[in-house]
Amino acid sequence: MITDRELLELAARAAGELTPSWYGNQSYMEGVLSRWNPLTDDGDALRLAVKLGMLVDVTAFSVTAIVNGTISAQEKHNGDPYAATRRAIVRAAAAIGEGMR
């Protein structure tokens, strides 16, 4: 099972960002504390989706992130569509980052 930290590192790679190093739950990029976390921040997630050209489809029960016409991630939202949307975006970005290894 992939951890949230690993998801974020792979998503950063896909977005062309520096891979963060970690201090506790805070990430540092190029020696500067960065609070970039698209798993918890709507703005970070939206910028990530736009940068990677994702299509995000939110329905009454789930969120689907589509990259290049292919479903890359799908999350049931269980009453929190915002968290599910962020996670679907990060998972789709991480899949792209995984392919860049």
mmCIF file of N, CA, C and O in Angstrom:
data_model
loop_
_atom_site.group_PDB
_atom_site.id
_atom_site.type_symbol
_atom_site.label_atom_id
_atom_site.label_comp_id
_atom_site.label_asym_id
_atom_site.label_seq_id
_atom_site.Cartn_x
_atom_site.Cartn_y
_atom_site.Cartn_z
ATOM 1 N N MET A 1 0.849 -1.185 0.000
ATOM 2 C CA MET A 1 0.000 0.000 0.000
ATOM 3 C C MET A 1 0.889 1.240 0.000
ATOM 4 O O MET A 1 1.796 1.354 0.815
ATOM 5 N N ILE A 2 0.623 2.132 -0.891
ATOM 6 C CA ILE A 2 1.417 3.351 -1.007
ATOM 7 C C ILE A 2 0.965 4.360 0.057
ATOM 8 O O ILE A 2 -0.224 4.506 0.323
ATOM 9 N N THR A 3 1.923 5.051 0.658
ATOM 10 C CA THR A 3 1.603 6.025 1.703
ATOM 11 C C THR A 3 1.270 7.376 1.075
ATOM 12 O O THR A 3 1.590 7.640 -0.092
ATOM 13 N N ASP A 4 0.646 8.246 1.872
ATOM 14 C CA ASP A 4 0.348 9.598 1.398
ATOM 15 C C ASP A 4 1.635 10.329 1.027
ATOM 16 O O ASP A 4 1.676 11.063 0.039
ATOM 17 N N ARG A 5 2.673 10.138 1.807
ATOM 18 C CA ARG A 5 3.953 10.788 1.520
ATOM 19 C C ARG A 5 4.478 10.342 0.155
ATOM 20 O O ARG A 5 4.936 11.151 -0.644
ATOM 21 N N GLU A 6 4.397 9.047 -0.123
ATOM 22 C CA GLU A 6 4.851 8.540 -1.424
ATOM 23 C C GLU A 6 3.983 9.087 -2.559
ATOM 24 O O GLU A 6 4.495 9.433 -3.625
ATOM 25 N N LEU A 7 2.668 9.179 -2.326
ATOM 26 C CA LEU A 7 1.782 9.773 -3.326
ATOM 27 C C LEU A 7 2.211 11.198 -3.644
ATOM 28 O O LEU A 7 2.279 11.600 -4.809
ATOM 29 N N LEU A 8 2.496 11.975 -2.594
ATOM 30 C CA LEU A 8 2.889 13.368 -2.793
ATOM 31 C C LEU A 8 4.223 13.478 -3.522
ATOM 32 O O LEU A 8 4.394 14.343 -4.387
ATOM 33 N N GLU A 9 5.158 12.615 -3.202
ATOM 34 C CA GLU A 9 6.457 12.650 -3.878
ATOM 35 C C GLU A 9 6.301 12.326 -5.364
ATOM 36 O O GLU A 9 6.905 12.990 -6.216
ATOM 37 N N LEU A 10 5.496 11.331 -5.674
ATOM 38 C CA LEU A 10 5.275 10.971 -7.079
ATOM 39 C C LEU A 10 4.499 12.066 -7.817
ATOM 40 O O LEU A 10 4.791 12.371 -8.977
ATOM 41 N N ALA A 11 3.528 12.671 -7.145
ATOM 42 C CA ALA A 11 2.759 13.763 -7.750
ATOM 43 C C ALA A 11 3.666 14.959 -8.019
ATOM 44 O O ALA A 11 3.556 15.611 -9.067
ATOM 45 N N ALA A 12 4.576 15.249 -7.090
ATOM 46 C CA ALA A 12 5.526 16.352 -7.283
ATOM 47 C C ALA A 12 6.399 16.080 -8.509
ATOM 48 O O ALA A 12 6.669 16.975 -9.314
ATOM 49 N N ARG A 13 6.842 14.845 -8.653
ATOM 50 C CA ARG A 13 7.660 14.473 -9.816
ATOM 51 C C ARG A 13 6.864 14.708 -11.104
ATOM 52 O O ARG A 13 7.378 15.268 -12.068
ATOM 53 N N ALA A 14 5.615 14.269 -11.127
ATOM 54 C CA ALA A 14 4.781 14.427 -12.327
ATOM 55 C C ALA A 14 4.580 15.888 -12.685
ATOM 56 O O ALA A 14 4.532 16.248 -13.863
ATOM 57 N N ALA A 15 4.478 16.734 -11.667
ATOM 58 C CA ALA A 15 4.236 18.158 -11.891
ATOM 59 C C ALA A 15 5.518 18.921 -12.209
ATOM 60 O O ALA A 15 5.482 20.116 -12.455
ATOM 61 N N GLY A 16 6.659 18.201 -12.163
ATOM 62 C CA GLY A 16 7.919 18.872 -12.449
ATOM 63 C C GLY A 16 8.428 19.692 -11.282
ATOM 64 O O GLY A 16 9.264 20.572 -11.451
ATOM 65 N N GLU A 17 7.899 19.422 -10.104
ATOM 66 C CA GLU A 17 8.341 20.123 -8.900
ATOM 67 C C GLU A 17 9.516 19.369 -8.306
ATOM 68 O O GLU A 17 9.726 18.193 -8.593
ATOM 69 N N LEU A 18 10.252 20.041 -7.460
ATOM 70 C CA LEU A 18 11.323 19.366 -6.750
ATOM 71 C C LEU A 18 10.717 18.330 -5.831
ATOM 72 O O LEU A 18 9.667 18.558 -5.232
ATOM 73 N N THR A 19 11.351 17.199 -5.726
ATOM 74 C CA THR A 19 10.870 16.189 -4.792
ATOM 75 C C THR A 19 11.094 16.693 -3.385
ATOM 76 O O THR A 19 12.209 17.068 -3.030
ATOM 77 N N PRO A 20 10.062 16.757 -2.570
ATOM 78 C CA PRO A 20 10.231 17.299 -1.226
ATOM 79 C C PRO A 20 11.014 16.362 -0.323
ATOM 80 O O PRO A 20 10.965 15.151 -0.468
ATOM 81 N N SER A 21 11.764 16.956 0.578
ATOM 82 C CA SER A 21 12.323 16.187 1.682
ATOM 83 C C SER A 21 11.420 16.487 2.871
ATOM 84 O O SER A 21 10.690 17.473 2.869
ATOM 85 N N TRP A 22 11.447 15.659 3.886
ATOM 86 C CA TRP A 22 10.429 15.761 4.922
ATOM 87 C C TRP A 22 11.027 16.019 6.294
ATOM 88 O O TRP A 22 12.085 15.523 6.637
ATOM 89 N N TYR A 23 10.312 16.822 7.053
ATOM 90 C CA TYR A 23 10.624 17.062 8.455
ATOM 91 C C TYR A 23 9.292 16.937 9.190
ATOM 92 O O TYR A 23 8.439 17.805 9.070
ATOM 93 N N GLY A 24 9.091 15.839 9.852
ATOM 94 C CA GLY A 24 7.775 15.605 10.445
ATOM 95 C C GLY A 24 6.755 15.502 9.337
ATOM 96 O O GLY A 24 6.914 14.741 8.393
ATOM 97 N N ASN A 25 5.702 16.295 9.424
ATOM 98 C CA ASN A 25 4.678 16.305 8.386
ATOM 99 C C ASN A 25 4.827 17.483 7.437
ATOM 100 O O ASN A 25 3.971 17.719 6.606
ATOM 101 N N GLN A 26 5.909 18.249 7.590
ATOM 102 C CA GLN A 26 6.136 19.397 6.716
ATOM 103 C C GLN A 26 7.127 18.994 5.638
ATOM 104 O O GLN A 26 8.044 18.226 5.882
ATOM 105 N N SER A 27 6.957 19.522 4.464
ATOM 106 C CA SER A 27 7.898 19.210 3.395
ATOM 107 C C SER A 27 8.767 20.427 3.110
ATOM 108 O O SER A 27 8.334 21.560 3.256
ATOM 109 N N TYR A 28 9.992 20.153 2.738
ATOM 110 C CA TYR A 28 10.921 21.206 2.363
ATOM 111 C C TYR A 28 11.291 21.018 0.906
ATOM 112 O O TYR A 28 11.597 19.918 0.477
ATOM 113 N N MET A 29 11.238 22.100 0.162
ATOM 114 C CA MET A 29 11.683 22.065 -1.215
ATOM 115 C C MET A 29 12.773 23.119 -1.348
ATOM 116 O O MET A 29 12.541 24.287 -1.081
ATOM 117 N N GLU A 30 13.924 22.674 -1.746
ATOM 118 C CA GLU A 30 15.079 23.537 -1.927
ATOM 119 C C GLU A 30 15.363 24.340 -0.666
ATOM 120 O O GLU A 30 15.635 25.538 -0.712
ATOM 121 N N GLY A 31 15.275 23.675 0.492
ATOM 122 C CA GLY A 31 15.638 24.300 1.751
ATOM 123 C C GLY A 31 14.592 25.239 2.334
ATOM 124 O O GLY A 31 14.798 25.843 3.362
ATOM 125 N N VAL A 32 13.467 25.381 1.681
ATOM 126 C CA VAL A 32 12.426 26.292 2.156
ATOM 127 C C VAL A 32 11.204 25.467 2.546
ATOM 128 O O VAL A 32 10.780 24.600 1.790
ATOM 129 N N LEU A 33 10.661 25.758 3.719
ATOM 130 C CA LEU A 33 9.473 25.039 4.166
ATOM 131 C C LEU A 33 8.346 25.290 3.173
ATOM 132 O O LEU A 33 8.032 26.415 2.837
ATOM 133 N N SER A 34 7.785 24.225 2.683
ATOM 134 C CA SER A 34 6.696 24.325 1.721
ATOM 135 C C SER A 34 5.484 23.625 2.286
ATOM 136 O O SER A 34 5.573 22.511 2.779
ATOM 137 N N ARG A 35 4.381 24.250 2.214
ATOM 138 C CA ARG A 35 3.154 23.635 2.695
ATOM 139 C C ARG A 35 2.343 23.074 1.532
ATOM 140 O O ARG A 35 1.149 22.936 1.615
ATOM 141 N N TRP A 36 3.019 22.757 0.431
ATOM 142 C CA TRP A 36 2.355 22.184 -0.742
ATOM 143 C C TRP A 36 1.837 20.812 -0.373
ATOM 144 O O TRP A 36 2.593 19.914 -0.050
ATOM 145 N N ASN A 37 0.537 20.689 -0.360
ATOM 146 C CA ASN A 37 -0.053 19.392 -0.056
ATOM 147 C C ASN A 37 -1.416 19.313 -0.730
ATOM 148 O O ASN A 37 -2.430 19.693 -0.148
ATOM 149 N N PRO A 38 -1.450 18.831 -1.966
ATOM 150 C CA PRO A 38 -2.720 18.739 -2.675
ATOM 151 C C PRO A 38 -3.691 17.713 -2.084
ATOM 152 O O PRO A 38 -4.848 17.672 -2.488
ATOM 153 N N LEU A 39 -3.238 16.918 -1.122
ATOM 154 C CA LEU A 39 -4.178 16.025 -0.432
ATOM 155 C C LEU A 39 -5.044 16.782 0.569
ATOM 156 O O LEU A 39 -6.133 16.319 0.909
ATOM 157 N N THR A 40 -4.561 17.932 1.029
ATOM 158 C CA THR A 40 -5.311 18.693 2.043
ATOM 159 C C THR A 40 -5.689 20.089 1.580
ATOM 160 O O THR A 40 -6.530 20.726 2.204
ATOM 161 N N ASP A 41 -5.084 20.581 0.516
ATOM 162 C CA ASP A 41 -5.323 21.958 0.072
ATOM 163 C C ASP A 41 -6.001 21.957 -1.298
ATOM 164 O O ASP A 41 -5.427 21.473 -2.280
ATOM 165 N N ASP A 42 -7.215 22.522 -1.346
ATOM 166 C CA ASP A 42 -7.974 22.559 -2.599
ATOM 167 C C ASP A 42 -7.215 23.286 -3.711
ATOM 168 O O ASP A 42 -7.206 22.840 -4.855
ATOM 169 N N GLY A 43 -6.580 24.412 -3.379
ATOM 170 C CA GLY A 43 -5.849 25.193 -4.377
ATOM 171 C C GLY A 43 -4.678 24.416 -4.954
ATOM 172 O O GLY A 43 -4.456 24.432 -6.173
ATOM 173 N N ASP A 44 -3.923 23.749 -4.089
ATOM 174 C CA ASP A 44 -2.800 22.934 -4.565
ATOM 175 C C ASP A 44 -3.293 21.822 -5.487
ATOM 176 O O ASP A 44 -2.683 21.536 -6.515
ATOM 177 N N ALA A 45 -4.411 21.200 -5.117
ATOM 178 C CA ALA A 45 -4.962 20.120 -5.937
ATOM 179 C C ALA A 45 -5.432 20.645 -7.293
ATOM 180 O O ALA A 45 -5.167 20.023 -8.332
ATOM 181 N N LEU A 46 -6.098 21.789 -7.303
ATOM 182 C CA LEU A 46 -6.579 22.350 -8.562
ATOM 183 C C LEU A 46 -5.406 22.723 -9.471
ATOM 184 O O LEU A 46 -5.421 22.417 -10.668
ATOM 185 N N ARG A 47 -4.388 23.364 -8.903
ATOM 186 C CA ARG A 47 -3.221 23.724 -9.707
ATOM 187 C C ARG A 47 -2.547 22.473 -10.286
ATOM 188 O O ARG A 47 -2.102 22.468 -11.434
ATOM 189 N N LEU A 48 -2.487 21.403 -9.507
ATOM 190 C CA LEU A 48 -1.902 20.143 -9.972
ATOM 191 C C LEU A 48 -2.719 19.574 -11.130
ATOM 192 O O LEU A 48 -2.170 19.164 -12.160
ATOM 193 N N ALA A 49 -4.039 19.558 -10.982
ATOM 194 C CA ALA A 49 -4.910 19.032 -12.041
ATOM 195 C C ALA A 49 -4.767 19.842 -13.327
ATOM 196 O O ALA A 49 -4.683 19.280 -14.424
ATOM 197 N N VAL A 50 -4.709 21.164 -13.194
ATOM 198 C CA VAL A 50 -4.584 22.022 -14.373
ATOM 199 C C VAL A 50 -3.224 21.816 -15.038
ATOM 200 O O VAL A 50 -3.132 21.677 -16.261
ATOM 201 N N LYS A 51 -2.170 21.776 -14.226
ATOM 202 C CA LYS A 51 -0.824 21.612 -14.769
ATOM 203 C C LYS A 51 -0.692 20.319 -15.565
ATOM 204 O O LYS A 51 -0.009 20.270 -16.592
ATOM 205 N N LEU A 52 -1.368 19.268 -15.118
ATOM 206 C CA LEU A 52 -1.280 17.972 -15.780
ATOM 207 C C LEU A 52 -2.405 17.738 -16.789
ATOM 208 O O LEU A 52 -2.507 16.659 -17.372
ATOM 209 N N GLY A 53 -3.260 18.735 -17.000
ATOM 210 C CA GLY A 53 -4.315 18.635 -17.999
ATOM 211 C C GLY A 53 -5.370 17.595 -17.684
ATOM 212 O O GLY A 53 -5.880 16.934 -18.585
ATOM 213 N N MET A 54 -5.710 17.467 -16.404
ATOM 214 C CA MET A 54 -6.691 16.457 -15.993
ATOM 215 C C MET A 54 -8.122 16.923 -16.222
ATOM 216 O O MET A 54 -8.430 18.105 -16.118
ATOM 217 N N LEU A 55 -8.964 15.958 -16.489
ATOM 218 C CA LEU A 55 -10.403 16.152 -16.470
ATOM 219 C C LEU A 55 -10.878 15.500 -15.180
ATOM 220 O O LEU A 55 -10.534 14.350 -14.906
ATOM 221 N N VAL A 56 -11.616 16.246 -14.369
ATOM 222 C CA VAL A 56 -12.106 15.714 -13.098
ATOM 223 C C VAL A 56 -13.623 15.691 -13.150
ATOM 224 O O VAL A 56 -14.258 16.718 -13.389
ATOM 225 N N ASP A 57 -14.188 14.514 -12.947
ATOM 226 C CA ASP A 57 -15.640 14.318 -13.008
ATOM 227 C C ASP A 57 -16.145 13.944 -11.623
ATOM 228 O O ASP A 57 -15.746 12.919 -11.063
ATOM 229 N N VAL A 58 -17.018 14.795 -11.079
ATOM 230 C CA VAL A 58 -17.589 14.552 -9.746
ATOM 231 C C VAL A 58 -19.046 14.164 -9.922
ATOM 232 O O VAL A 58 -19.819 14.888 -10.553
ATOM 233 N N THR A 59 -19.417 13.011 -9.378
ATOM 234 C CA THR A 59 -20.806 12.571 -9.418
ATOM 235 C C THR A 59 -21.346 12.529 -7.993
ATOM 236 O O THR A 59 -20.654 12.887 -7.045
ATOM 237 N N ALA A 60 -22.552 12.051 -7.841
ATOM 238 C CA ALA A 60 -23.175 11.991 -6.524
ATOM 239 C C ALA A 60 -22.452 11.034 -5.576
ATOM 240 O O ALA A 60 -22.566 11.165 -4.359
ATOM 241 N N PHE A 61 -21.687 10.107 -6.117
ATOM 242 C CA PHE A 61 -21.063 9.091 -5.262
ATOM 243 C C PHE A 61 -19.556 8.980 -5.374
ATOM 244 O O PHE A 61 -18.911 8.425 -4.495
ATOM 245 N N SER A 62 -18.986 9.465 -6.488
ATOM 246 C CA SER A 62 -17.549 9.272 -6.676
ATOM 247 C C SER A 62 -16.934 10.409 -7.485
ATOM 248 O O SER A 62 -17.635 11.246 -8.058
ATOM 249 N N VAL A 63 -15.604 10.388 -7.515
ATOM 250 C CA VAL A 63 -14.822 11.355 -8.290
ATOM 251 C C VAL A 63 -13.874 10.559 -9.176
ATOM 252 O O VAL A 63 -13.242 9.606 -8.719
ATOM 253 N N THR A 64 -13.784 10.970 -10.433
ATOM 254 C CA THR A 64 -12.890 10.314 -11.371
ATOM 255 C C THR A 64 -11.938 11.349 -11.947
ATOM 256 O O THR A 64 -12.372 12.414 -12.384
ATOM 257 N N ALA A 65 -10.641 11.026 -11.933
ATOM 258 C CA ALA A 65 -9.630 11.880 -12.556
ATOM 259 C C ALA A 65 -9.188 11.192 -13.837
ATOM 260 O O ALA A 65 -8.798 10.020 -13.824
ATOM 261 N N ILE A 66 -9.262 11.934 -14.936
ATOM 262 C CA ILE A 66 -8.959 11.387 -16.254
ATOM 263 C C ILE A 66 -7.772 12.145 -16.842
ATOM 264 O O ILE A 66 -7.764 13.372 -16.864
ATOM 265 N N VAL A 67 -6.779 11.391 -17.300
ATOM 266 C CA VAL A 67 -5.598 11.974 -17.928
ATOM 267 C C VAL A 67 -5.459 11.354 -19.314
ATOM 268 O O VAL A 67 -5.478 10.130 -19.455
ATOM 269 N N ASN A 68 -5.346 12.215 -20.322
ATOM 270 C CA ASN A 68 -5.201 11.749 -21.717
ATOM 271 C C ASN A 68 -6.309 10.779 -22.118
ATOM 272 O O ASN A 68 -6.053 9.772 -22.774
ATOM 273 N N GLY A 69 -7.524 11.056 -21.675
ATOM 274 C CA GLY A 69 -8.667 10.249 -22.058
ATOM 275 C C GLY A 69 -8.803 8.919 -21.343
ATOM 276 O O GLY A 69 -9.691 8.135 -21.654
ATOM 277 N N THR A 70 -7.920 8.655 -20.378
ATOM 278 C CA THR A 70 -7.936 7.389 -19.649
ATOM 279 C C THR A 70 -8.205 7.644 -18.173
ATOM 280 O O THR A 70 -7.606 8.543 -17.571
ATOM 281 N N ILE A 71 -9.082 6.857 -17.585
ATOM 282 C CA ILE A 71 -9.338 6.981 -16.144
ATOM 283 C C ILE A 71 -8.062 6.608 -15.407
ATOM 284 O O ILE A 71 -7.542 5.506 -15.558
ATOM 285 N N SER A 72 -7.561 7.551 -14.627
ATOM 286 C CA SER A 72 -6.318 7.332 -13.884
ATOM 287 C C SER A 72 -6.572 7.050 -12.420
ATOM 288 O O SER A 72 -5.773 6.391 -11.774
ATOM 289 N N ALA A 73 -7.664 7.602 -11.883
ATOM 290 C CA ALA A 73 -7.979 7.379 -10.465
ATOM 291 C C ALA A 73 -9.461 7.614 -10.241
ATOM 292 O O ALA A 73 -10.072 8.475 -10.874
ATOM 293 N N GLN A 74 -10.013 6.835 -9.331
ATOM 294 C CA GLN A 74 -11.415 6.995 -8.969
ATOM 295 C C GLN A 74 -11.532 6.813 -7.464
ATOM 296 O O GLN A 74 -10.924 5.903 -6.891
ATOM 297 N N GLU A 75 -12.286 7.704 -6.834
ATOM 298 C CA GLU A 75 -12.476 7.673 -5.380
ATOM 299 C C GLU A 75 -13.961 7.807 -5.060
ATOM 300 O O GLU A 75 -14.626 8.696 -5.593
ATOM 301 N N LYS A 76 -14.473 6.954 -4.195
ATOM 302 C CA LYS A 76 -15.815 7.160 -3.640
ATOM 303 C C LYS A 76 -15.686 8.258 -2.602
ATOM 304 O O LYS A 76 -14.705 8.313 -1.866
ATOM 305 N N HIS A 77 -16.679 9.155 -2.533
ATOM 306 C CA HIS A 77 -16.477 10.268 -1.612
ATOM 307 C C HIS A 77 -17.177 10.124 -0.269
ATOM 308 O O HIS A 77 -16.855 10.856 0.667
ATOM 309 N N ASN A 78 -18.072 9.199 -0.113
ATOM 310 C CA ASN A 78 -18.669 8.937 1.209
ATOM 311 C C ASN A 78 -19.002 10.207 1.981
ATOM 312 O O ASN A 78 -18.692 10.324 3.157
ATOM 313 N N GLY A 79 -19.610 11.170 1.303
ATOM 314 C CA GLY A 79 -20.048 12.388 1.980
ATOM 315 C C GLY A 79 -19.045 13.519 1.986
ATOM 316 O O GLY A 79 -19.360 14.620 2.414
ATOM 317 N N ASP A 80 -17.819 13.306 1.524
ATOM 318 C CA ASP A 80 -16.825 14.380 1.456
ATOM 319 C C ASP A 80 -16.240 14.428 0.041
ATOM 320 O O ASP A 80 -15.147 13.937 -0.207
ATOM 321 N N PRO A 81 -16.982 15.045 -0.884
ATOM 322 C CA PRO A 81 -16.505 15.078 -2.262
ATOM 323 C C PRO A 81 -15.228 15.888 -2.439
ATOM 324 O O PRO A 81 -14.458 15.640 -3.357
ATOM 325 N N TYR A 82 -14.970 16.834 -1.537
ATOM 326 C CA TYR A 82 -13.761 17.658 -1.654
ATOM 327 C C TYR A 82 -12.510 16.822 -1.391
ATOM 328 O O TYR A 82 -11.542 16.871 -2.147
ATOM 329 N N ALA A 83 -12.531 16.057 -0.314
ATOM 330 C CA ALA A 83 -11.385 15.195 0.009
ATOM 331 C C ALA A 83 -11.193 14.140 -1.075
ATOM 332 O O ALA A 83 -10.061 13.847 -1.475
ATOM 333 N N ALA A 84 -12.280 13.579 -1.570
ATOM 334 C CA ALA A 84 -12.185 12.557 -2.618
ATOM 335 C C ALA A 84 -11.630 13.148 -3.904
ATOM 336 O O ALA A 84 -10.843 12.503 -4.608
ATOM 337 N N THR A 85 -12.009 14.382 -4.216
ATOM 338 C CA THR A 85 -11.499 15.044 -5.414
ATOM 339 C C THR A 85 -10.001 15.273 -5.301
ATOM 340 O O THR A 85 -9.238 14.973 -6.223
ATOM 341 N N ARG A 86 -9.565 15.780 -4.154
ATOM 342 C CA ARG A 86 -8.129 15.999 -3.956
ATOM 343 C C ARG A 86 -7.351 14.687 -4.078
ATOM 344 O O ARG A 86 -6.322 14.612 -4.734
ATOM 345 N N ARG A 87 -7.869 13.633 -3.446
ATOM 346 C CA ARG A 87 -7.170 12.345 -3.471
ATOM 347 C C ARG A 87 -7.140 11.759 -4.889
ATOM 348 O O ARG A 87 -6.128 11.205 -5.317
ATOM 349 N N ALA A 88 -8.227 11.869 -5.629
ATOM 350 C CA ALA A 88 -8.247 11.360 -7.005
ATOM 351 C C ALA A 88 -7.215 12.095 -7.864
ATOM 352 O O ALA A 88 -6.499 11.476 -8.656
ATOM 353 N N ILE A 89 -7.125 13.406 -7.694
ATOM 354 C CA ILE A 89 -6.145 14.196 -8.445
ATOM 355 C C ILE A 89 -4.726 13.750 -8.099
ATOM 356 O O ILE A 89 -3.893 13.532 -8.982
ATOM 357 N N VAL A 90 -4.441 13.606 -6.807
ATOM 358 C CA VAL A 90 -3.094 13.216 -6.387
ATOM 359 C C VAL A 90 -2.773 11.797 -6.850
ATOM 360 O O VAL A 90 -1.659 11.526 -7.317
ATOM 361 N N ARG A 91 -3.729 10.895 -6.756
ATOM 362 C CA ARG A 91 -3.483 9.523 -7.208
ATOM 363 C C ARG A 91 -3.201 9.476 -8.707
ATOM 364 O O ARG A 91 -2.312 8.749 -9.164
ATOM 365 N N ALA A 92 -3.943 10.267 -9.489
ATOM 366 C CA ALA A 92 -3.708 10.307 -10.935
ATOM 367 C C ALA A 92 -2.332 10.905 -11.223
ATOM 368 O O ALA A 92 -1.594 10.390 -12.075
ATOM 369 N N ALA A 93 -1.961 11.961 -10.519
ATOM 370 C CA ALA A 93 -0.639 12.566 -10.704
ATOM 371 C C ALA A 93 0.457 11.591 -10.295
ATOM 372 O O ALA A 93 1.494 11.486 -10.960
ATOM 373 N N ALA A 94 0.231 10.867 -9.209
ATOM 374 C CA ALA A 94 1.219 9.881 -8.752
ATOM 375 C C ALA A 94 1.411 8.774 -9.784
ATOM 376 O O ALA A 94 2.533 8.307 -9.985
ATOM 377 N N ALA A 95 0.347 8.388 -10.455
ATOM 378 C CA ALA A 95 0.474 7.377 -11.509
ATOM 379 C C ALA A 95 1.356 7.885 -12.638
ATOM 380 O O ALA A 95 2.172 7.138 -13.191
ATOM 381 N N ILE A 96 1.223 9.157 -12.954
ATOM 382 C CA ILE A 96 2.091 9.759 -13.964
ATOM 383 C C ILE A 96 3.533 9.772 -13.471
ATOM 384 O O ILE A 96 4.459 9.401 -14.184
ATOM 385 N N GLY A 97 3.714 10.203 -12.223
ATOM 386 C CA GLY A 97 5.057 10.238 -11.630
ATOM 387 C C GLY A 97 5.705 8.878 -11.561
ATOM 388 O O GLY A 97 6.914 8.732 -11.776
ATOM 389 N N GLU A 98 4.906 7.852 -11.275
ATOM 390 C CA GLU A 98 5.425 6.485 -11.228
ATOM 391 C C GLU A 98 5.983 6.072 -12.590
ATOM 392 O O GLU A 98 7.019 5.413 -12.673
ATOM 393 N N GLY A 99 5.304 6.484 -13.630
ATOM 394 C CA GLY A 99 5.764 6.174 -14.973
ATOM 395 C C GLY A 99 7.029 6.910 -15.380
ATOM 396 O O GLY A 99 7.675 6.575 -16.366
ATOM 397 N N MET A 100 7.405 7.927 -14.617
ATOM 398 C CA MET A 100 8.595 8.727 -14.917
ATOM 399 C C MET A 100 9.844 8.192 -14.224
ATOM 400 O O MET A 100 10.913 8.740 -14.381
ATOM 401 N N ARG A 101 9.701 7.151 -13.405
ATOM 402 C CA ARG A 101 10.859 6.617 -12.665
ATOM 403 C C ARG A 101 11.876 6.036 -13.584
ATOM 404 O O ARG A 101 11.675 5.527 -14.601
#
